[in-house]
Amino acid sequence: MSSNSISEAFLLWMTSLLLMKTNGKLNMKLMRGQGTSIYLSANAFNSSIPNWLYSFSHLEFLDLHENILQGTIPSAIRNLTSAISIDLAYNELEGKVPRSLGNLCNLRDIRLSSNKWSQEISEIFESLSGCVSNGLEILDLSNAQLFGQLTDELGQFKNLVILSLGSNSISGAIPWSIGNLSSLRYLDLAGNQIIGTLQSFGQLSKLKYLNIQSNMLEGVVLEVHFANLMRLKTLVASQNQLTLEVSDSWTPPFQLNHLELGSWNLGPKFPLWLCSQKQLWTLGISNTGISNAVPPSFWNLTSQFEYLNISHNQIYGEIPHIPMILSSPSIVDMSSNHFKGLLPCISSNVTFLDLSNYLLSGSISYFLCYKMNEPKYMQFLNLGKNLLSGKLRNCWLMCKDLYALNLGKNNFTGSIPASIGSLVRLSYLHLDNNRFSRKLPSSLKNCKDLVTIDVAKNDFVGSIPSWIGHRLSSLVILNLHSNNFHDYIPEELCSLTSLQILDLSRNKLFGSIPKCVHNFSAMATSNSSDYPFQLYNDGTGYNSQPLESQSVVIKGKDLEYSTTLQLVKIIDLSNNNLSGVIPEEVTHLKGLQSLNLSFNILTGRIPEKIGDLVLVESIDFSSNQLFGQIPQSMSSLTFLSQLNLSNNNLIGRISSSTQLQSLNISNFFGNKLCGPPLTDNCTIKDIQPNIENKEHKVFSGLVVDWFYVFMALGFVVGFWVVLGPLLLNKQWRVLYFQFLDHQGYKLRGVVTQTWHCCKILNI
């Protein structure tokens, strides 16, 4: 091996050592050893960094990122005196960054992100304050569990081109010394708790990428702050409390490719300076206080966008019909504004479209069937919460990539077209709060990936299809409430082991509750399930939002869940005609939060093991025919905050517990219960029972109800007094039946005469 390189033989020897330490998991395709470089990234090394690695004083490039390396970086790293680039990112290293790293004078690139340093950022700056600070160009410490405040020591790295400190717990203000980083082109401070203003950024004349989103920056940003940022291409500063004050005629000195200013105060006027940005690919200005119409010159820019988010403002006017809007696969989110009029024509290249929560009206047919023979790449379509009406046409055959469809909360009528079954990738289907009728189309059984079916508050009829249980094994949410479904609850639904929300309330279902409900295994565990709900990326790589949200009724309130939807587990079968007993198997569902069986005709007792529902927050068994006592185990439900047992036939004392005694007394009305919180505290019944006035007495431990005893005795005596002689005496029996025959003849004669009279009188 020469003094300036690692020989091939020595590299093989080193590889064999690494293989022994990693149980032979080395990915040989990702390993290169050329001259003074070692690239061993993206393997499965799960040991500490071997000490002999630091003996190669001529090593220039060391890349061990994306492994499972553990332990600390020893001070022996100072021996890598020729090192130019060290990449140890995406491992499980911990401890502190050694001070000796600052003595590597040739080092230009340090990447230590996505490890567990748990160190103050000022300590790292101090460790790197040696000769390395003079030439360092790239410093990546993002997502490294760092804390503390930025200090003026940051200004010593005057040749930094890339500085990434995002996704840590850094707090405090941004130091003025950041203005000394005259070569800086990429700055990522996102996802910290940095406070202050943008005063010092105006000095970074070479800055091209600035990411400071999700901090606590506040104050006013003026034109002067951008005066020297002529090279800026990416500005990501959302989730701050900054206000942009520029003149209507301002023309920025830069031409941006990516702009994300979500949650800034840009309004009330639409920022006209955006129309000067001819190179924009991505634009996010959601929730920025704009309450103005969009200028026509802005719509002319949309053909260049790959991502457009102007949601959660008060923008009004009509969306123009621009058939070629967005020429490449694109994301468009314009939801929660005040747009009105008809649905626009949208390019077939749009993959994500959210026009929900508008005042859009009219038919959906032209929008859906536009260029019928042209393949559509739409994956997510949300037109919910509008004023759209009419029937759905059979225009779904060219939308085979669609996996999320929300048409809820509109005024659609008619039946669901059979062609919706061609959406074989469909996962989320929301058709709630419309006036759809007839039966659910059987073609939906082809959509085997369905996770959500929400058709609540429509006019669907028929029985609940058994194929839902047979074919839709991935179903997590089944919401059919407030329709006209009838017949039994099919036992096939018990095959839905992933089901977490089952709402069949306000229908016309009858029969018993299936005992197989214990097969809902996702409801039987307190763990958060592997929910298949996804996040959509905003196209810039900086933000993501939940694709799915769901309204559910818990504790009598209609609540909407999105980011925590995977934790919600409820069963609501209320307002039907269900009969029989509450199956004991329901107590196996230990992850349930809400159980509502109210307004049915259920009988029997409350299951004794109801206390096994340890996480339940709401139980409603009101307006049934339940009898017996409240199980003692119910007092152990520590999360229970809503319990309604009113209008049943329950008796006895209410069990003592903080939860039960804190409930409103109306939740127990219509029963024969006593004890707190009711005013009848059971004292008289417990101390001085009036045995003489009871309908039963106790003898030798047995309860005798004399009413039923005398009733049975009377039946026996009456039977033998009246029918006994007929059975024992043949002559009496013959005379009795002759008497009955005679009376029958007389009755028939009366009927015949009456019929003739009516015929004569033409009655």
PDB file of N, CA and C in Angstrom, residues 322-393:
ATOM      1  N   ILE A 322     -59.545  27.035 -17.591  1.00  0.00           N
ATOM      2  CA  ILE A 322     -58.265  26.957 -18.289  1.00  0.00           C
ATOM      3  C   ILE A 322     -57.964  25.475 -18.493  1.00  0.00           C
ATOM      4  N   PRO A 323     -58.406  24.905 -19.605  1.00  0.00           N
ATOM      5  CA  PRO A 323     -58.274  23.451 -19.792  1.00  0.00           C
ATOM      6  C   PRO A 323     -56.863  22.926 -19.639  1.00  0.00           C
ATOM      7  N   MET A 324     -55.844  23.733 -19.993  1.00  0.00           N
ATOM      8  CA  MET A 324     -54.467  23.238 -19.933  1.00  0.00           C
ATOM      9  C   MET A 324     -53.763  23.657 -18.646  1.00  0.00           C
ATOM     10  N   ILE A 325     -54.528  24.017 -17.625  1.00  0.00           N
ATOM     11  CA  ILE A 325     -53.922  24.419 -16.356  1.00  0.00           C
ATOM     12  C   ILE A 325     -53.060  23.281 -15.814  1.00  0.00           C
ATOM     13  N   LEU A 326     -51.856  23.594 -15.447  1.00  0.00           N
ATOM     14  CA  LEU A 326     -50.906  22.652 -14.847  1.00  0.00           C
ATOM     15  C   LEU A 326     -50.545  21.527 -15.813  1.00  0.00           C
ATOM     16  N   SER A 327     -49.464  21.733 -16.523  1.00  0.00           N
ATOM     17  CA  SER A 327     -49.104  20.843 -17.617  1.00  0.00           C
ATOM     18  C   SER A 327     -48.377  19.585 -17.177  1.00  0.00           C
ATOM     19  N   SER A 328     -47.933  19.498 -15.919  1.00  0.00           N
ATOM     20  CA  SER A 328     -47.233  18.306 -15.439  1.00  0.00           C
ATOM     21  C   SER A 328     -47.964  17.748 -14.228  1.00  0.00           C
ATOM     22  N   PRO A 329     -47.644  16.521 -13.795  1.00  0.00           N
ATOM     23  CA  PRO A 329     -48.310  15.972 -12.603  1.00  0.00           C
ATOM     24  C   PRO A 329     -48.247  16.960 -11.450  1.00  0.00           C
ATOM     25  N   SER A 330     -49.403  17.369 -10.954  1.00  0.00           N
ATOM     26  CA  SER A 330     -49.443  18.526 -10.071  1.00  0.00           C
ATOM     27  C   SER A 330     -50.395  18.327  -8.910  1.00  0.00           C
ATOM     28  N   ILE A 331     -50.192  19.170  -7.896  1.00  0.00           N
ATOM     29  CA  ILE A 331     -51.036  19.204  -6.705  1.00  0.00           C
ATOM     30  C   ILE A 331     -51.689  20.575  -6.633  1.00  0.00           C
ATOM     31  N   VAL A 332     -53.018  20.616  -6.503  1.00  0.00           N
ATOM     32  CA  VAL A 332     -53.760  21.872  -6.413  1.00  0.00           C
ATOM     33  C   VAL A 332     -54.656  21.816  -5.187  1.00  0.00           C
ATOM     34  N   ASP A 333     -54.400  22.706  -4.239  1.00  0.00           N
ATOM     35  CA  ASP A 333     -55.231  22.811  -3.040  1.00  0.00           C
ATOM     36  C   ASP A 333     -55.707  24.253  -2.916  1.00  0.00           C
ATOM     37  N   MET A 334     -56.979  24.471  -3.248  1.00  0.00           N
ATOM     38  CA  MET A 334     -57.584  25.793  -3.143  1.00  0.00           C
ATOM     39  C   MET A 334     -58.784  25.762  -2.203  1.00  0.00           C
ATOM     40  N   SER A 335     -58.782  24.801  -1.284  1.00  0.00           N
ATOM     41  CA  SER A 335     -59.937  24.580  -0.415  1.00  0.00           C
ATOM     42  C   SER A 335     -60.141  25.716   0.576  1.00  0.00           C
ATOM     43  N   SER A 336     -61.352  25.775   1.120  1.00  0.00           N
ATOM     44  CA  SER A 336     -61.707  26.717   2.179  1.00  0.00           C
ATOM     45  C   SER A 336     -61.453  28.163   1.770  1.00  0.00           C
ATOM     46  N   ASN A 337     -62.060  28.541   0.652  1.00  0.00           N
ATOM     47  CA  ASN A 337     -62.101  29.924   0.219  1.00  0.00           C
ATOM     48  C   ASN A 337     -63.552  30.282  -0.106  1.00  0.00           C
ATOM     49  N   HIS A 338     -63.752  31.382  -0.807  1.00  0.00           N
ATOM     50  CA  HIS A 338     -65.114  31.818  -1.145  1.00  0.00           C
ATOM     51  C   HIS A 338     -65.350  31.813  -2.648  1.00  0.00           C
ATOM     52  N   PHE A 339     -64.678  30.926  -3.364  1.00  0.00           N
ATOM     53  CA  PHE A 339     -64.927  30.801  -4.794  1.00  0.00           C
ATOM     54  C   PHE A 339     -66.362  30.329  -5.031  1.00  0.00           C
ATOM     55  N   LYS A 340     -66.946  30.762  -6.126  1.00  0.00           N
ATOM     56  CA  LYS A 340     -68.293  30.332  -6.470  1.00  0.00           C
ATOM     57  C   LYS A 340     -68.360  30.102  -7.975  1.00  0.00           C
ATOM     58  N   GLY A 341     -69.550  29.682  -8.425  1.00  0.00           N
ATOM     59  CA  GLY A 341     -69.723  29.404  -9.840  1.00  0.00           C
ATOM     60  C   GLY A 341     -69.614  27.926 -10.136  1.00  0.00           C
ATOM     61  N   LEU A 342     -69.365  27.606 -11.399  1.00  0.00           N
ATOM     62  CA  LEU A 342     -69.297  26.220 -11.840  1.00  0.00           C
ATOM     63  C   LEU A 342     -67.888  25.662 -11.657  1.00  0.00           C
ATOM     64  N   LEU A 343     -67.816  24.337 -11.653  1.00  0.00           N
ATOM     65  CA  LEU A 343     -66.506  23.690 -11.569  1.00  0.00           C
ATOM     66  C   LEU A 343     -65.702  23.985 -12.826  1.00  0.00           C
ATOM     67  N   PRO A 344     -64.412  24.293 -12.681  1.00  0.00           N
ATOM     68  CA  PRO A 344     -63.591  24.578 -13.862  1.00  0.00           C
ATOM     69  C   PRO A 344     -63.156  23.293 -14.553  1.00  0.00           C
ATOM     70  N   CYS A 345     -62.708  23.416 -15.772  1.00  0.00           N
ATOM     71  CA  CYS A 345     -62.066  22.297 -16.458  1.00  0.00           C
ATOM     72  C   CYS A 345     -60.631  22.199 -15.947  1.00  0.00           C
ATOM     73  N   ILE A 346     -60.222  21.027 -15.615  1.00  0.00           N
ATOM     74  CA  ILE A 346     -58.894  20.814 -15.043  1.00  0.00           C
ATOM     75  C   ILE A 346     -58.118  19.857 -15.939  1.00  0.00           C
ATOM     76  N   SER A 347     -56.839  20.120 -16.081  1.00  0.00           N
ATOM     77  CA  SER A 347     -55.982  19.274 -16.904  1.00  0.00           C
ATOM     78  C   SER A 347     -55.968  17.843 -16.393  1.00  0.00           C
ATOM     79  N   SER A 348     -55.803  16.917 -17.297  1.00  0.00           N
ATOM     80  CA  SER A 348     -55.727  15.498 -16.941  1.00  0.00           C
ATOM     81  C   SER A 348     -54.469  15.173 -16.156  1.00  0.00           C
ATOM     82  N   ASN A 349     -53.509  16.086 -16.144  1.00  0.00           N
ATOM     83  CA  ASN A 349     -52.252  15.840 -15.436  1.00  0.00           C
ATOM     84  C   ASN A 349     -52.339  16.115 -13.945  1.00  0.00           C
ATOM     85  N   VAL A 350     -53.401  16.740 -13.492  1.00  0.00           N
ATOM     86  CA  VAL A 350     -53.538  17.039 -12.071  1.00  0.00           C
ATOM     87  C   VAL A 350     -53.737  15.733 -11.310  1.00  0.00           C
ATOM     88  N   THR A 351     -52.922  15.506 -10.296  1.00  0.00           N
ATOM     89  CA  THR A 351     -53.021  14.276  -9.511  1.00  0.00           C
ATOM     90  C   THR A 351     -53.751  14.492  -8.188  1.00  0.00           C
ATOM     91  N   PHE A 352     -53.688  15.717  -7.673  1.00  0.00           N
ATOM     92  CA  PHE A 352     -54.305  16.023  -6.372  1.00  0.00           C
ATOM     93  C   PHE A 352     -55.099  17.313  -6.537  1.00  0.00           C
ATOM     94  N   LEU A 353     -56.415  17.254  -6.288  1.00  0.00           N
ATOM     95  CA  LEU A 353     -57.268  18.430  -6.432  1.00  0.00           C
ATOM     96  C   LEU A 353     -58.204  18.534  -5.244  1.00  0.00           C
ATOM     97  N   ASP A 354     -58.106  19.647  -4.524  1.00  0.00           N
ATOM     98  CA  ASP A 354     -58.983  19.904  -3.382  1.00  0.00           C
ATOM     99  C   ASP A 354     -59.684  21.239  -3.602  1.00  0.00           C
ATOM    100  N   LEU A 355     -60.968  21.167  -3.946  1.00  0.00           N
ATOM    101  CA  LEU A 355     -61.813  22.355  -4.116  1.00  0.00           C
ATOM    102  C   LEU A 355     -62.953  22.319  -3.106  1.00  0.00           C
ATOM    103  N   SER A 356     -62.679  21.783  -1.928  1.00  0.00           N
ATOM    104  CA  SER A 356     -63.732  21.616  -0.923  1.00  0.00           C
ATOM    105  C   SER A 356     -64.002  22.904  -0.166  1.00  0.00           C
ATOM    106  N   ASN A 357     -65.169  22.923   0.474  1.00  0.00           N
ATOM    107  CA  ASN A 357     -65.562  24.041   1.335  1.00  0.00           C
ATOM    108  C   ASN A 357     -65.620  25.348   0.556  1.00  0.00           C
ATOM    109  N   TYR A 358     -66.329  25.294  -0.577  1.00  0.00           N
ATOM    110  CA  TYR A 358     -66.550  26.456  -1.430  1.00  0.00           C
ATOM    111  C   TYR A 358     -68.041  26.759  -1.485  1.00  0.00           C
ATOM    112  N   LEU A 359     -68.384  27.586  -2.500  1.00  0.00           N
ATOM    113  CA  LEU A 359     -69.785  27.837  -2.846  1.00  0.00           C
ATOM    114  C   LEU A 359     -70.034  27.407  -4.289  1.00  0.00           C
ATOM    115  N   LEU A 360     -69.287  26.404  -4.751  1.00  0.00           N
ATOM    116  CA  LEU A 360     -69.444  25.920  -6.115  1.00  0.00           C
ATOM    117  C   LEU A 360     -70.796  25.228  -6.274  1.00  0.00           C
ATOM    118  N   SER A 361     -71.427  25.452  -7.399  1.00  0.00           N
ATOM    119  CA  SER A 361     -72.772  24.914  -7.622  1.00  0.00           C
ATOM    120  C   SER A 361     -72.855  24.286  -9.008  1.00  0.00           C
ATOM    121  N   GLY A 362     -74.053  23.744  -9.299  1.00  0.00           N
ATOM    122  CA  GLY A 362     -74.286  23.159 -10.609  1.00  0.00           C
ATOM    123  C   GLY A 362     -73.934  21.688 -10.664  1.00  0.00           C
ATOM    124  N   SER A 363     -73.905  21.169 -11.879  1.00  0.00           N
ATOM    125  CA  SER A 363     -73.676  19.743 -12.101  1.00  0.00           C
ATOM    126  C   SER A 363     -72.178  19.442 -12.127  1.00  0.00           C
ATOM    127  N   ILE A 364     -71.878  18.189 -11.839  1.00  0.00           N
ATOM    128  CA  ILE A 364     -70.491  17.719 -11.878  1.00  0.00           C
ATOM    129  C   ILE A 364     -70.171  17.019 -13.200  1.00  0.00           C
ATOM    130  N   SER A 365     -71.198  16.837 -14.030  1.00  0.00           N
ATOM    131  CA  SER A 365     -71.054  15.996 -15.218  1.00  0.00           C
ATOM    132  C   SER A 365     -69.986  16.503 -16.174  1.00  0.00           C
ATOM    133  N   TYR A 366     -70.028  17.799 -16.506  1.00  0.00           N
ATOM    134  CA  TYR A 366     -69.063  18.320 -17.476  1.00  0.00           C
ATOM    135  C   TYR A 366     -67.643  18.243 -16.936  1.00  0.00           C
ATOM    136  N   PHE A 367     -67.493  18.543 -15.637  1.00  0.00           N
ATOM    137  CA  PHE A 367     -66.176  18.457 -15.007  1.00  0.00           C
ATOM    138  C   PHE A 367     -65.641  17.032 -15.066  1.00  0.00           C
ATOM    139  N   LEU A 368     -66.521  16.073 -14.782  1.00  0.00           N
ATOM    140  CA  LEU A 368     -66.100  14.673 -14.693  1.00  0.00           C
ATOM    141  C   LEU A 368     -65.863  14.059 -16.063  1.00  0.00           C
ATOM    142  N   CYS A 369     -66.702  14.411 -17.013  1.00  0.00           N
ATOM    143  CA  CYS A 369     -66.676  13.753 -18.317  1.00  0.00           C
ATOM    144  C   CYS A 369     -65.905  14.550 -19.356  1.00  0.00           C
ATOM    145  N   TYR A 370     -65.177  15.588 -18.913  1.00  0.00           N
ATOM    146  CA  TYR A 370     -64.382  16.411 -19.823  1.00  0.00           C
ATOM    147  C   TYR A 370     -63.283  15.553 -20.447  1.00  0.00           C
ATOM    148  N   LYS A 371     -63.218  15.572 -21.783  1.00  0.00           N
ATOM    149  CA  LYS A 371     -62.263  14.741 -22.527  1.00  0.00           C
ATOM    150  C   LYS A 371     -62.351  13.291 -22.053  1.00  0.00           C
ATOM    151  N   MET A 372     -63.508  12.726 -22.306  1.00  0.00           N
ATOM    152  CA  MET A 372     -63.869  11.405 -21.789  1.00  0.00           C
ATOM    153  C   MET A 372     -62.869  10.322 -22.179  1.00  0.00           C
ATOM    154  N   ASN A 373     -62.301  10.412 -23.361  1.00  0.00           N
ATOM    155  CA  ASN A 373     -61.420   9.357 -23.854  1.00  0.00           C
ATOM    156  C   ASN A 373     -59.956   9.576 -23.464  1.00  0.00           C
ATOM    157  N   GLU A 374     -59.694  10.629 -22.717  1.00  0.00           N
ATOM    158  CA  GLU A 374     -58.320  10.937 -22.319  1.00  0.00           C
ATOM    159  C   GLU A 374     -58.052  10.395 -20.922  1.00  0.00           C
ATOM    160  N   PRO A 375     -56.975   9.622 -20.737  1.00  0.00           N
ATOM    161  CA  PRO A 375     -56.691   9.075 -19.399  1.00  0.00           C
ATOM    162  C   PRO A 375     -56.501  10.185 -18.381  1.00  0.00           C
ATOM    163  N   LYS A 376     -57.067   9.980 -17.202  1.00  0.00           N
ATOM    164  CA  LYS A 376     -56.928  10.937 -16.105  1.00  0.00           C
ATOM    165  C   LYS A 376     -55.922  10.365 -15.093  1.00  0.00           C
ATOM    166  N   TYR A 377     -55.083  11.260 -14.551  1.00  0.00           N
ATOM    167  CA  TYR A 377     -54.087  10.841 -13.567  1.00  0.00           C
ATOM    168  C   TYR A 377     -54.480  11.245 -12.148  1.00  0.00           C
ATOM    169  N   MET A 378     -55.734  11.645 -11.989  1.00  0.00           N
ATOM    170  CA  MET A 378     -56.211  12.081 -10.688  1.00  0.00           C
ATOM    171  C   MET A 378     -56.124  10.947  -9.670  1.00  0.00           C
ATOM    172  N   GLN A 379     -55.500  11.253  -8.511  1.00  0.00           N
ATOM    173  CA  GLN A 379     -55.407  10.293  -7.414  1.00  0.00           C
ATOM    174  C   GLN A 379     -56.246  10.721  -6.214  1.00  0.00           C
ATOM    175  N   PHE A 380     -56.350  12.021  -6.022  1.00  0.00           N
ATOM    176  CA  PHE A 380     -57.111  12.547  -4.881  1.00  0.00           C
ATOM    177  C   PHE A 380     -58.051  13.623  -5.407  1.00  0.00           C
ATOM    178  N   LEU A 381     -59.364  13.463  -5.142  1.00  0.00           N
ATOM    179  CA  LEU A 381     -60.367  14.437  -5.577  1.00  0.00           C
ATOM    180  C   LEU A 381     -61.298  14.736  -4.418  1.00  0.00           C
ATOM    181  N   ASN A 382     -61.285  15.985  -3.964  1.00  0.00           N
ATOM    182  CA  ASN A 382     -62.138  16.414  -2.859  1.00  0.00           C
ATOM    183  C   ASN A 382     -62.984  17.592  -3.309  1.00  0.00           C
ATOM    184  N   LEU A 383     -64.281  17.344  -3.497  1.00  0.00           N
ATOM    185  CA  LEU A 383     -65.246  18.383  -3.846  1.00  0.00           C
ATOM    186  C   LEU A 383     -66.299  18.519  -2.753  1.00  0.00           C
ATOM    187  N   GLY A 384     -65.967  18.070  -1.562  1.00  0.00           N
ATOM    188  CA  GLY A 384     -66.926  18.085  -0.459  1.00  0.00           C
ATOM    189  C   GLY A 384     -67.257  19.490   0.013  1.00  0.00           C
ATOM    190  N   LYS A 385     -68.384  19.622   0.701  1.00  0.00           N
ATOM    191  CA  LYS A 385     -68.837  20.878   1.299  1.00  0.00           C
ATOM    192  C   LYS A 385     -68.999  21.972   0.248  1.00  0.00           C
ATOM    193  N   ASN A 386     -69.777  21.661  -0.798  1.00  0.00           N
ATOM    194  CA  ASN A 386     -70.134  22.635  -1.811  1.00  0.00           C
ATOM    195  C   ASN A 386     -71.653  22.615  -2.002  1.00  0.00           C
ATOM    196  N   LEU A 387     -72.113  23.185  -3.111  1.00  0.00           N
ATOM    197  CA  LEU A 387     -73.546  23.210  -3.430  1.00  0.00           C
ATOM    198  C   LEU A 387     -73.802  22.460  -4.730  1.00  0.00           C
ATOM    199  N   LEU A 388     -72.980  21.487  -5.038  1.00  0.00           N
ATOM    200  CA  LEU A 388     -73.100  20.725  -6.272  1.00  0.00           C
ATOM    201  C   LEU A 388     -74.345  19.848  -6.240  1.00  0.00           C
ATOM    202  N   SER A 389     -74.952  19.629  -7.405  1.00  0.00           N
ATOM    203  CA  SER A 389     -76.217  18.894  -7.457  1.00  0.00           C
ATOM    204  C   SER A 389     -76.260  18.020  -8.703  1.00  0.00           C
ATOM    205  N   GLY A 390     -77.409  17.362  -8.887  1.00  0.00           N
ATOM    206  CA  GLY A 390     -77.597  16.502 -10.040  1.00  0.00           C
ATOM    207  C   GLY A 390     -77.158  15.078  -9.784  1.00  0.00           C
ATOM    208  N   LYS A 391     -77.143  14.288 -10.838  1.00  0.00           N
ATOM    209  CA  LYS A 391     -76.772  12.884 -10.736  1.00  0.00           C
ATOM    210  C   LYS A 391     -75.325  12.674 -11.185  1.00  0.00           C
ATOM    211  N   LEU A 392     -74.746  11.588 -10.698  1.00  0.00           N
ATOM    212  CA  LEU A 392     -73.399  11.202 -11.130  1.00  0.00           C
ATOM    213  C   LEU A 392     -73.506  10.371 -12.402  1.00  0.00           C
ATOM    214  N   ARG A 393     -72.742  10.726 -13.395  1.00  0.00           N
ATOM    215  CA  ARG A 393     -72.759   9.983 -14.651  1.00  0.00           C
ATOM    216  C   ARG A 393     -71.678   8.907 -14.648  1.00  0.00           C
TER     217      ARG A 393
END
